[in-house]
Tab-separated table of C-alpha atoms in Angstrom:
chain	number	residue	atom	x	y	z
A	1	UNK	CA	116.606	-47.953	-153.573
A	2	UNK	CA	119.454	-49.017	-155.906
A	3	UNK	CA	121.317	-50.606	-153.004
A	4	UNK	CA	118.156	-52.442	-151.936
A	5	UNK	CA	117.587	-53.803	-155.456
A	6	UNK	CA	121.233	-54.851	-155.665
A	7	UNK	CA	120.956	-56.745	-152.388
A	8	UNK	CA	117.828	-58.517	-153.652
A	9	UNK	CA	119.624	-59.746	-156.754
A	10	UNK	CA	122.566	-60.905	-154.686
A	11	UNK	CA	120.223	-63.188	-152.732
A	12	UNK	CA	118.947	-64.976	-155.846
A	13	UNK	CA	119.552	-68.670	-155.350
A	14	UNK	CA	117.798	-71.972	-155.840
A	15	UNK	CA	119.075	-73.848	-152.803
A	16	UNK	CA	116.377	-72.701	-150.367
A	17	UNK	CA	113.579	-73.700	-152.710
A	18	UNK	CA	115.149	-77.081	-153.386
A	19	UNK	CA	115.764	-77.681	-149.659
A	20	UNK	CA	112.201	-76.635	-148.823
A	21	UNK	CA	110.700	-78.959	-151.436
A	22	UNK	CA	112.940	-81.826	-150.349
A	23	UNK	CA	112.035	-81.368	-146.670
A	24	UNK	CA	108.293	-81.378	-147.409
A	25	UNK	CA	108.155	-84.317	-149.838
A	26	UNK	CA	111.360	-86.316	-150.159
A	27	UNK	CA	109.761	-89.445	-151.595
A	28	UNK	CA	107.769	-87.472	-154.170
A	29	UNK	CA	110.864	-85.496	-155.184
A	30	UNK	CA	112.827	-88.693	-155.747
A	31	UNK	CA	109.910	-90.252	-157.645
A	32	UNK	CA	109.512	-87.171	-159.843
A	33	UNK	CA	113.200	-87.191	-160.787
A	34	UNK	CA	113.064	-90.932	-161.557
A	35	UNK	CA	109.976	-90.560	-163.761
A	36	UNK	CA	111.612	-87.604	-165.501
A	37	UNK	CA	114.634	-89.739	-166.371
A	38	UNK	CA	112.473	-92.670	-167.495
A	39	UNK	CA	110.303	-90.407	-169.651
A	40	UNK	CA	113.356	-89.145	-171.518
A	41	UNK	CA	114.734	-92.649	-172.051
A	42	UNK	CA	111.434	-93.828	-173.526
A	43	UNK	CA	111.146	-90.751	-175.731
A	44	UNK	CA	114.615	-91.326	-177.148
A	45	UNK	CA	113.721	-94.981	-177.670
A	46	UNK	CA	110.626	-94.018	-179.663
A	47	UNK	CA	112.696	-91.753	-181.930
A	48	UNK	CA	115.251	-94.505	-182.516
A	49	UNK	CA	112.509	-97.021	-183.361
A	50	UNK	CA	111.045	-94.544	-185.871
A	51	UNK	CA	114.384	-94.345	-187.661
A	52	UNK	CA	114.675	-98.142	-187.581
A	53	UNK	CA	111.186	-98.607	-189.053
A	54	UNK	CA	111.841	-96.146	-191.868
A	55	UNK	CA	115.159	-97.830	-192.721
A	56	UNK	CA	113.451	-101.259	-192.823
A	57	UNK	CA	110.628	-100.011	-195.038
A	58	UNK	CA	113.146	-98.310	-197.355
A	59	UNK	CA	114.971	-101.601	-198.065
A	60	UNK	CA	114.440	-103.039	-201.567
A	61	UNK	CA	113.341	-106.477	-200.294
A	62	UNK	CA	110.976	-105.217	-197.593
A	63	UNK	CA	108.694	-108.254	-197.970
A	64	UNK	CA	111.487	-110.532	-196.790
A	65	UNK	CA	111.955	-108.287	-193.756
A	66	UNK	CA	108.352	-108.817	-192.604
A	67	UNK	CA	109.285	-110.517	-189.296
A	68	UNK	CA	111.857	-107.867	-188.490
A	69	UNK	CA	109.305	-105.183	-189.340
A	70	UNK	CA	106.656	-106.717	-187.075
A	71	UNK	CA	109.092	-106.980	-184.186
A	72	UNK	CA	110.088	-103.350	-184.647
A	73	UNK	CA	106.421	-102.294	-184.765
A	74	UNK	CA	105.611	-104.173	-181.550
A	75	UNK	CA	108.614	-102.729	-179.726
A	76	UNK	CA	107.796	-99.230	-180.989
A	77	UNK	CA	104.181	-99.636	-179.837
A	78	UNK	CA	105.199	-100.835	-176.375
A	79	UNK	CA	107.667	-97.978	-175.993
A	80	UNK	CA	105.019	-95.449	-177.056
A	81	UNK	CA	102.478	-96.860	-174.603
A	82	UNK	CA	105.075	-96.819	-171.819
A	83	UNK	CA	106.028	-93.245	-172.665
A	84	UNK	CA	102.400	-92.099	-172.547
A	85	UNK	CA	101.810	-93.839	-169.204
A	86	UNK	CA	104.989	-92.505	-167.620
A	87	UNK	CA	104.200	-88.999	-168.827
A	88	UNK	CA	100.729	-89.154	-167.257
A	89	UNK	CA	102.124	-90.493	-163.979
A	90	UNK	CA	104.823	-87.826	-163.961
A	91	UNK	CA	102.189	-85.118	-164.352
A	92	UNK	CA	100.067	-86.545	-161.538
A	93	UNK	CA	102.906	-86.883	-159.029
A	94	UNK	CA	104.225	-83.427	-159.934
A	95	UNK	CA	100.772	-81.955	-159.221
A	96	UNK	CA	100.576	-83.901	-155.956
A	97	UNK	CA	103.970	-82.615	-154.886
A	98	UNK	CA	103.069	-79.044	-155.851
A	99	UNK	CA	99.910	-79.237	-153.729
A	100	UNK	CA	101.832	-80.430	-150.666
A	101	UNK	CA	104.565	-77.806	-151.008
A	102	UNK	CA	102.093	-74.982	-151.685
A	103	UNK	CA	100.033	-75.940	-148.632
A	104	UNK	CA	103.177	-75.998	-146.486
A	105	UNK	CA	104.332	-72.571	-147.703
A	106	UNK	CA	100.850	-71.089	-147.197
A	107	UNK	CA	100.720	-72.384	-143.609
A	108	UNK	CA	104.270	-71.190	-142.945
A	109	UNK	CA	103.515	-67.655	-144.178
A	110	UNK	CA	100.506	-67.340	-141.876
A	111	UNK	CA	102.299	-68.980	-138.950
A	112	UNK	CA	105.294	-66.682	-139.368
A	113	UNK	CA	103.304	-63.458	-139.597
A	114	UNK	CA	101.374	-64.087	-136.366
A	115	UNK	CA	104.683	-64.451	-134.505
A	116	UNK	CA	106.052	-61.099	-135.654
A	117	UNK	CA	105.858	-58.077	-133.383
A	118	UNK	CA	103.045	-55.586	-133.745
A	119	UNK	CA	105.653	-52.975	-134.621
A	120	UNK	CA	106.114	-54.588	-138.035
A	121	UNK	CA	102.567	-53.605	-138.974
A	122	UNK	CA	103.425	-49.949	-138.439
A	123	UNK	CA	106.536	-50.151	-140.602
A	124	UNK	CA	106.000	-49.259	-144.308
A	125	UNK	CA	108.999	-51.351	-145.340
A	126	UNK	CA	107.517	-54.443	-143.707
A	127	UNK	CA	104.131	-53.770	-145.326
A	128	UNK	CA	105.897	-53.695	-148.701
A	129	UNK	CA	107.598	-57.017	-147.923
A	130	UNK	CA	104.307	-58.569	-146.796
A	131	UNK	CA	102.491	-57.341	-149.913
A	132	UNK	CA	105.182	-58.733	-152.217
A	133	UNK	CA	105.256	-62.052	-150.361
A	134	UNK	CA	101.489	-62.456	-150.604
A	135	UNK	CA	101.437	-61.454	-154.269
A	136	UNK	CA	104.353	-63.743	-155.092
A	137	UNK	CA	102.056	-66.650	-154.303
A	138	UNK	CA	102.568	-69.785	-152.265
A	139	UNK	CA	103.328	-71.686	-155.486
A	140	UNK	CA	106.577	-69.847	-156.221
A	141	UNK	CA	109.006	-72.054	-154.198
A	142	UNK	CA	107.822	-75.203	-155.974
A	143	UNK	CA	107.622	-73.302	-159.263
A	144	UNK	CA	111.381	-72.747	-158.957
A	145	UNK	CA	111.965	-76.464	-158.416
A	146	UNK	CA	109.516	-77.385	-161.175
A	147	UNK	CA	111.348	-75.050	-163.558
A	148	UNK	CA	114.590	-76.810	-162.659
A	149	UNK	CA	112.922	-80.151	-163.456
A	150	UNK	CA	111.681	-78.824	-166.797
A	151	UNK	CA	115.103	-77.433	-167.694
A	152	UNK	CA	116.778	-80.731	-166.761
A	153	UNK	CA	114.199	-82.646	-168.797
A	154	UNK	CA	114.677	-80.440	-171.860
A	155	UNK	CA	118.463	-80.548	-171.548
A	156	UNK	CA	118.463	-84.354	-171.389
A	157	UNK	CA	116.089	-84.533	-174.344
A	158	UNK	CA	118.143	-82.010	-176.292
A	159	UNK	CA	121.340	-83.914	-175.535
A	160	UNK	CA	119.663	-87.106	-176.723
A	161	UNK	CA	118.432	-85.747	-180.033
A	162	UNK	CA	121.558	-83.640	-180.388
A	163	UNK	CA	123.491	-86.829	-181.066
A	164	UNK	CA	121.074	-87.725	-183.854
A	165	UNK	CA	121.275	-84.229	-185.325
A	166	UNK	CA	125.079	-84.277	-185.263
A	167	UNK	CA	125.055	-87.675	-186.980
A	168	UNK	CA	123.111	-86.057	-189.848
A	169	UNK	CA	125.128	-82.809	-189.954
A	170	UNK	CA	127.375	-81.524	-187.189
A	171	UNK	CA	126.456	-77.890	-187.931
A	172	UNK	CA	122.742	-78.298	-187.080
A	173	UNK	CA	122.832	-78.102	-183.284
A	174	UNK	CA	125.308	-75.188	-182.984
A	175	UNK	CA	123.352	-73.169	-185.572
A	176	UNK	CA	120.054	-73.868	-183.832
A	177	UNK	CA	121.514	-72.817	-180.463
A	178	UNK	CA	122.903	-69.633	-182.008
A	179	UNK	CA	119.513	-68.635	-183.416
A	180	UNK	CA	117.670	-69.288	-180.147
A	181	UNK	CA	120.176	-67.421	-177.961
A	182	UNK	CA	118.845	-63.889	-178.756
A	183	UNK	CA	115.371	-64.968	-177.588
A	184	UNK	CA	116.797	-66.091	-174.234
A	185	UNK	CA	118.819	-62.899	-173.738
A	186	UNK	CA	115.835	-60.702	-174.600
A	187	UNK	CA	113.463	-62.469	-172.219
A	188	UNK	CA	115.895	-62.361	-169.309
A	189	UNK	CA	116.576	-58.673	-169.976
A	190	UNK	CA	112.882	-57.785	-169.865
A	191	UNK	CA	112.323	-60.043	-166.852
A	192	UNK	CA	114.868	-57.876	-165.040
A	193	UNK	CA	113.142	-54.689	-166.120
A	194	UNK	CA	109.730	-55.996	-165.062
A	195	UNK	CA	111.049	-57.035	-161.665
A	196	UNK	CA	112.700	-53.652	-161.046
A	197	UNK	CA	109.493	-51.882	-162.046
A	198	UNK	CA	107.534	-54.073	-159.625
A	199	UNK	CA	109.929	-53.257	-156.759
A	200	UNK	CA	109.838	-49.560	-157.591
A	201	UNK	CA	106.018	-49.365	-157.638
A	202	UNK	CA	105.149	-51.508	-154.602
A	203	UNK	CA	104.545	-48.446	-152.429
A	204	UNK	CA	102.319	-46.853	-155.095
A	205	UNK	CA	100.363	-50.092	-155.444
A	206	UNK	CA	99.703	-50.135	-151.687
A	207	UNK	CA	98.624	-46.501	-151.812
A	208	UNK	CA	96.246	-47.213	-154.689
A	209	UNK	CA	94.793	-50.210	-152.840
A	210	UNK	CA	94.275	-48.075	-149.747
A	211	UNK	CA	92.489	-45.362	-151.710
A	212	UNK	CA	90.349	-48.009	-153.362
A	213	UNK	CA	89.335	-49.377	-149.963
A	214	UNK	CA	88.418	-45.869	-148.795
A	215	UNK	CA	86.195	-45.384	-151.827
A	216	UNK	CA	84.464	-48.781	-151.766
A	217	UNK	CA	84.358	-50.036	-148.169
A	218	UNK	CA	81.309	-49.375	-145.976
A	219	UNK	CA	83.615	-48.515	-143.058
A	220	UNK	CA	84.482	-45.086	-144.475
A	221	UNK	CA	81.288	-44.368	-146.434
A	222	UNK	CA	79.796	-41.963	-143.868
A	223	UNK	CA	82.910	-39.812	-143.504
A	224	UNK	CA	83.560	-39.589	-147.241
A	225	UNK	CA	80.016	-38.437	-147.926
A	226	UNK	CA	79.876	-36.113	-144.935
A	227	UNK	CA	83.059	-34.284	-145.935
A	228	UNK	CA	82.501	-34.724	-149.723
A	229	UNK	CA	85.890	-36.391	-150.171
A	230	UNK	CA	84.784	-38.807	-152.894
A	231	UNK	CA	85.924	-36.882	-155.978
A	232	UNK	CA	89.189	-35.819	-154.340
A	233	UNK	CA	90.129	-39.401	-153.396
A	234	UNK	CA	88.932	-40.726	-156.764
A	235	UNK	CA	91.172	-38.290	-158.658
A	236	UNK	CA	94.154	-39.312	-156.514
A	237	UNK	CA	93.385	-42.977	-157.180
A	238	UNK	CA	93.031	-42.470	-160.950
A	239	UNK	CA	96.300	-40.521	-161.132
A	240	UNK	CA	98.212	-43.329	-159.436
A	241	UNK	CA	96.565	-46.070	-161.528
A	242	UNK	CA	97.161	-44.136	-164.773
A	243	UNK	CA	100.831	-43.754	-163.861
A	244	UNK	CA	101.223	-47.455	-163.050
A	245	UNK	CA	99.409	-48.562	-166.215
A	246	UNK	CA	101.465	-46.207	-168.387
A	247	UNK	CA	104.733	-47.633	-167.061
A	248	UNK	CA	103.530	-51.221	-167.493
A	249	UNK	CA	102.290	-50.669	-171.060
A	250	UNK	CA	105.546	-48.973	-172.038
A	251	UNK	CA	107.503	-51.995	-170.844
A	252	UNK	CA	105.047	-54.392	-172.546
A	253	UNK	CA	105.387	-52.556	-175.866
A	254	UNK	CA	109.194	-52.777	-175.774
A	255	UNK	CA	109.010	-56.447	-174.774
A	256	UNK	CA	106.647	-57.229	-177.657
A	257	UNK	CA	108.893	-55.512	-180.230
A	258	UNK	CA	111.895	-57.463	-178.943
A	259	UNK	CA	109.924	-60.735	-179.038
A	260	UNK	CA	108.775	-60.106	-182.622
A	261	UNK	CA	112.315	-59.452	-183.825
A	262	UNK	CA	114.076	-62.322	-182.048
A	263	UNK	CA	111.345	-64.918	-182.631
A	264	UNK	CA	110.971	-63.925	-186.286
A	265	UNK	CA	114.716	-64.233	-186.832
A	266	UNK	CA	114.828	-67.634	-185.108
A	267	UNK	CA	111.863	-69.004	-187.084
A	268	UNK	CA	113.303	-67.843	-190.421
A	269	UNK	CA	116.627	-69.488	-189.567
A	270	UNK	CA	114.793	-72.704	-188.646
A	271	UNK	CA	113.192	-72.996	-192.086
A	272	UNK	CA	116.470	-72.063	-193.750
A	273	UNK	CA	118.205	-75.012	-192.051
A	274	UNK	CA	115.304	-77.303	-193.012
A	275	UNK	CA	115.685	-76.313	-196.669
A	276	UNK	CA	119.432	-76.952	-196.452
A	277	UNK	CA	118.934	-80.533	-195.213
A	278	UNK	CA	116.119	-81.341	-197.673
A	279	UNK	CA	118.195	-80.250	-200.668
A	280	UNK	CA	121.132	-82.191	-199.256
A	281	UNK	CA	118.995	-85.336	-199.290
A	282	UNK	CA	118.198	-84.800	-202.979
A	283	UNK	CA	121.938	-84.822	-203.623
A	284	UNK	CA	122.298	-88.181	-201.862
A	285	UNK	CA	124.148	-86.861	-198.828
A	286	UNK	CA	121.599	-88.340	-196.358
A	287	UNK	CA	119.504	-91.528	-196.200
A	288	UNK	CA	115.722	-91.701	-196.252
A	289	UNK	CA	115.810	-92.677	-192.575
A	290	UNK	CA	117.946	-89.644	-191.808
A	291	UNK	CA	115.567	-87.228	-193.490
A	292	UNK	CA	112.554	-88.886	-191.821
A	293	UNK	CA	114.167	-88.582	-188.403
A	294	UNK	CA	115.273	-85.037	-189.198
A	295	UNK	CA	111.777	-83.949	-190.178
A	296	UNK	CA	110.491	-85.345	-186.852
A	297	UNK	CA	113.181	-84.323	-184.402
A	298	UNK	CA	114.391	-81.033	-185.879
A	299	UNK	CA	111.054	-79.222	-185.353
A	300	UNK	CA	110.927	-80.858	-181.925
A	301	UNK	CA	114.494	-79.783	-181.165
A	302	UNK	CA	113.532	-76.204	-182.056
A	303	UNK	CA	110.455	-76.480	-179.825
A	304	UNK	CA	112.586	-77.979	-177.050
A	305	UNK	CA	115.057	-75.115	-177.318
A	306	UNK	CA	112.199	-72.624	-177.115
A	307	UNK	CA	110.826	-74.551	-174.125
A	308	UNK	CA	114.314	-74.440	-172.627
A	309	UNK	CA	114.392	-70.671	-173.109
A	310	UNK	CA	110.946	-70.373	-171.518
A	311	UNK	CA	112.050	-72.652	-168.668
A	312	UNK	CA	115.178	-70.606	-167.958
A	313	UNK	CA	113.167	-67.382	-168.135
A	314	UNK	CA	110.488	-68.826	-165.842
A	315	UNK	CA	113.155	-70.060	-163.432
A	316	UNK	CA	114.771	-66.625	-163.411
A	317	UNK	CA	111.454	-64.847	-162.830
A	318	UNK	CA	110.178	-67.257	-160.170
A	319	UNK	CA	113.506	-67.161	-158.380
A	320	UNK	CA	113.361	-63.359	-158.256
A	321	UNK	CA	109.821	-63.264	-156.907
A	322	UNK	CA	110.297	-66.115	-154.437
A	323	UNK	CA	112.889	-63.988	-152.625
A	324	UNK	CA	109.955	-61.910	-151.327
A	325	UNK	CA	108.674	-64.956	-149.442
A	326	UNK	CA	112.121	-65.632	-148.011
A	327	UNK	CA	112.482	-61.946	-147.081
A	328	UNK	CA	109.346	-62.421	-144.989
A	329	UNK	CA	110.635	-65.652	-143.438
A	330	UNK	CA	113.936	-63.962	-142.557
A	331	UNK	CA	112.208	-61.349	-140.380
A	332	UNK	CA	112.509	-62.124	-136.678
A	333	UNK	CA	110.542	-60.769	-133.690
A	334	UNK	CA	112.424	-58.063	-131.829
A	335	UNK	CA	110.582	-58.544	-128.532
A	336	UNK	CA	112.162	-61.506	-126.832
A	337	UNK	CA	109.790	-64.309	-125.909
A	338	UNK	CA	111.298	-65.391	-122.616
A	339	UNK	CA	110.611	-68.679	-120.927
A	340	UNK	CA	109.306	-67.681	-117.535
A	341	UNK	CA	107.966	-69.507	-114.525
A	342	UNK	CA	106.169	-66.341	-113.434
A	343	UNK	CA	102.458	-66.739	-114.032
A	344	UNK	CA	100.459	-63.687	-114.965
A	345	UNK	CA	97.342	-63.352	-112.852
A	346	UNK	CA	94.210	-61.752	-114.242
A	347	UNK	CA	93.863	-59.795	-110.977
A	348	UNK	CA	96.148	-57.052	-109.722
A	349	UNK	CA	97.785	-57.594	-106.356
A	350	UNK	CA	98.234	-54.788	-103.832
A	351	UNK	CA	101.409	-53.857	-105.721
A	352	UNK	CA	99.251	-52.766	-108.647
A	353	UNK	CA	100.504	-51.643	-112.041
A	354	UNK	CA	103.534	-49.340	-111.895
A	355	UNK	CA	104.951	-47.301	-114.773
A	356	UNK	CA	108.373	-46.125	-113.652
A	357	UNK	CA	110.213	-43.368	-115.561
A	358	UNK	CA	109.255	-44.768	-118.978
A	359	UNK	CA	110.643	-43.213	-122.152
A	360	UNK	CA	109.759	-44.494	-125.592
A	361	UNK	CA	110.264	-43.729	-129.261
A	362	UNK	CA	109.078	-45.850	-132.158
A	363	UNK	CA	111.573	-47.927	-134.133
A	364	UNK	CA	113.041	-46.060	-137.123
A	365	UNK	CA	111.926	-42.775	-135.587
A	366	UNK	CA	114.061	-40.095	-133.926
A	367	UNK	CA	111.131	-38.427	-132.180
A	368	UNK	CA	110.509	-39.318	-128.523
A	369	UNK	CA	106.794	-40.018	-127.999
A	370	UNK	CA	106.867	-40.605	-124.223
A	371	UNK	CA	109.488	-39.157	-121.888
A	372	UNK	CA	109.995	-39.939	-118.188
A	373	UNK	CA	106.414	-41.085	-117.603
A	374	UNK	CA	105.643	-42.418	-114.120
A	375	UNK	CA	102.277	-43.673	-112.978
A	376	UNK	CA	100.850	-46.080	-110.425
A	377	UNK	CA	97.474	-47.761	-110.912
A	378	UNK	CA	96.306	-49.352	-107.645
A	379	UNK	CA	94.323	-52.565	-107.582
A	380	UNK	CA	90.569	-52.026	-107.933
A	381	UNK	CA	90.855	-48.487	-109.279
A	382	UNK	CA	89.693	-47.142	-112.648
A	383	UNK	CA	92.097	-44.662	-114.228
A	384	UNK	CA	91.354	-42.499	-117.262
A	385	UNK	CA	94.090	-41.240	-119.591
A	386	UNK	CA	93.223	-37.783	-120.896
A	387	UNK	CA	95.214	-35.711	-123.352
A	388	UNK	CA	95.374	-34.032	-126.732
A	389	UNK	CA	95.704	-35.998	-129.962
A	390	UNK	CA	99.283	-37.149	-130.324
A	391	UNK	CA	100.041	-36.832	-126.605
A	392	UNK	CA	100.920	-40.551	-126.408
A	393	UNK	CA	97.817	-42.122	-124.844
A	394	UNK	CA	97.570	-44.943	-127.399
A	395	UNK	CA	101.324	-45.457	-127.301
A	396	UNK	CA	101.201	-45.947	-123.538
A	397	UNK	CA	98.440	-48.548	-123.919
A	398	UNK	CA	100.562	-50.375	-126.497
A	399	UNK	CA	103.402	-50.520	-123.981
A	400	UNK	CA	101.073	-51.829	-121.276
A	401	UNK	CA	99.901	-54.574	-123.667
A	402	UNK	CA	103.544	-55.438	-124.456
A	403	UNK	CA	103.105	-54.652	-128.125
A	404	UNK	CA	106.291	-52.606	-127.680
A	405	UNK	CA	108.924	-52.497	-124.963
A	406	UNK	CA	110.002	-49.203	-123.319
A	407	UNK	CA	113.175	-47.599	-124.644
A	408	UNK	CA	113.982	-46.694	-121.026
A	409	UNK	CA	112.348	-47.343	-117.660
A	410	UNK	CA	110.169	-50.244	-116.528
A	411	UNK	CA	106.549	-51.317	-116.347
A	412	UNK	CA	105.747	-53.610	-113.429
A	413	UNK	CA	102.700	-55.827	-113.112
A	414	UNK	CA	102.142	-57.317	-109.644
A	415	UNK	CA	105.702	-56.347	-108.768
A	416	UNK	CA	107.394	-57.974	-111.748
A	417	UNK	CA	108.802	-56.267	-114.830
A	418	UNK	CA	106.494	-57.248	-117.711
A	419	UNK	CA	109.599	-58.120	-119.747
A	420	UNK	CA	109.932	-61.182	-117.503
A	421	UNK	CA	106.547	-62.535	-118.558
A	422	UNK	CA	106.539	-64.774	-121.619
A	423	UNK	CA	104.458	-63.713	-124.600
A	424	UNK	CA	102.382	-66.864	-124.237
A	425	UNK	CA	101.342	-65.673	-120.771
A	426	UNK	CA	100.282	-62.291	-122.059
A	427	UNK	CA	98.413	-63.830	-124.974
A	428	UNK	CA	96.270	-65.952	-122.696
A	429	UNK	CA	95.117	-62.994	-120.692
């Protein structure tokens, strides 16, 4: 299990999600990036115009600066209107892109699963992968890209206002970063723990879901009541659910304590820095425009840093969970789909159906289910397979339907080894 978890973390990367998004909607990706850049430029412009307006109003002869004030007001208004419009457009095109990418991923998941061999559905490891991929959600690949956009946006914004903060006092930005850092470390740490817990309990979750289906589905209602299995299965189900809930609540309690400590420390530090700047203004160290800009951008810079922390955490989490989808996509059919000119007829020729010295054992199993089985079914004859439970009757039918291929020996249909038929031929019949 530890090796499996380690290999999952080693595969964490953003490139596949970015490539997938780019391949589905190149024009929308380019447009989203452009609007993101424009939004940040306009936001910075609005902050600069605020400082300019305050400095103009603070001048002793403000009446004589009426024309300059009006020009600044008009420019500030136009910038604000442009910012609002660009922000709305950015949200719309981001939603449009998310819809296209999510639809593509959803279709690809279903298209990929129908091409996988039947043997995958009898493999617990594959069922775990499929469950995680379905629970990860089709929105995760774009969520990774969207988180990258949000991080880039917040970094650009932070870099923009960072210059203004440094112009007021060079210590502001480093101190703010230092106080926010524990929040980021704590969230990433508990994201790791949550992910490991999810991996660990996937099998238990599937077992609980199976027991739930036994208890609630009409398919099994007769048997459960006939053999009075209800209370037994219910107790098993409750034990598993109680165990899962206990583990989740324990992690949530630790996460909440960590969040209270780190967020409380960061908020207290934020107000301490605010007090430091305000008292500095009383001593004449900063202008009225500086303090006005500070009171606007410093709370925003703190919010941006928190948003940056949330964005990095979200990116980290989404990137972990999106690997489940890529694990599914990386699975390949083991039965080769050959291109064949041999056409499968719905009627047996006089050569019939021949099973010649067939031996078979299931993948990942050391037990031989069928050994040296030979049988000929002539055309027009009805043959019954009779045997005890576990004798291999169903397994033989699976081989005849090409759901598996024999480990040894051959199965011939109308004189040709069924391996030579393409899967498309067998699907049509």
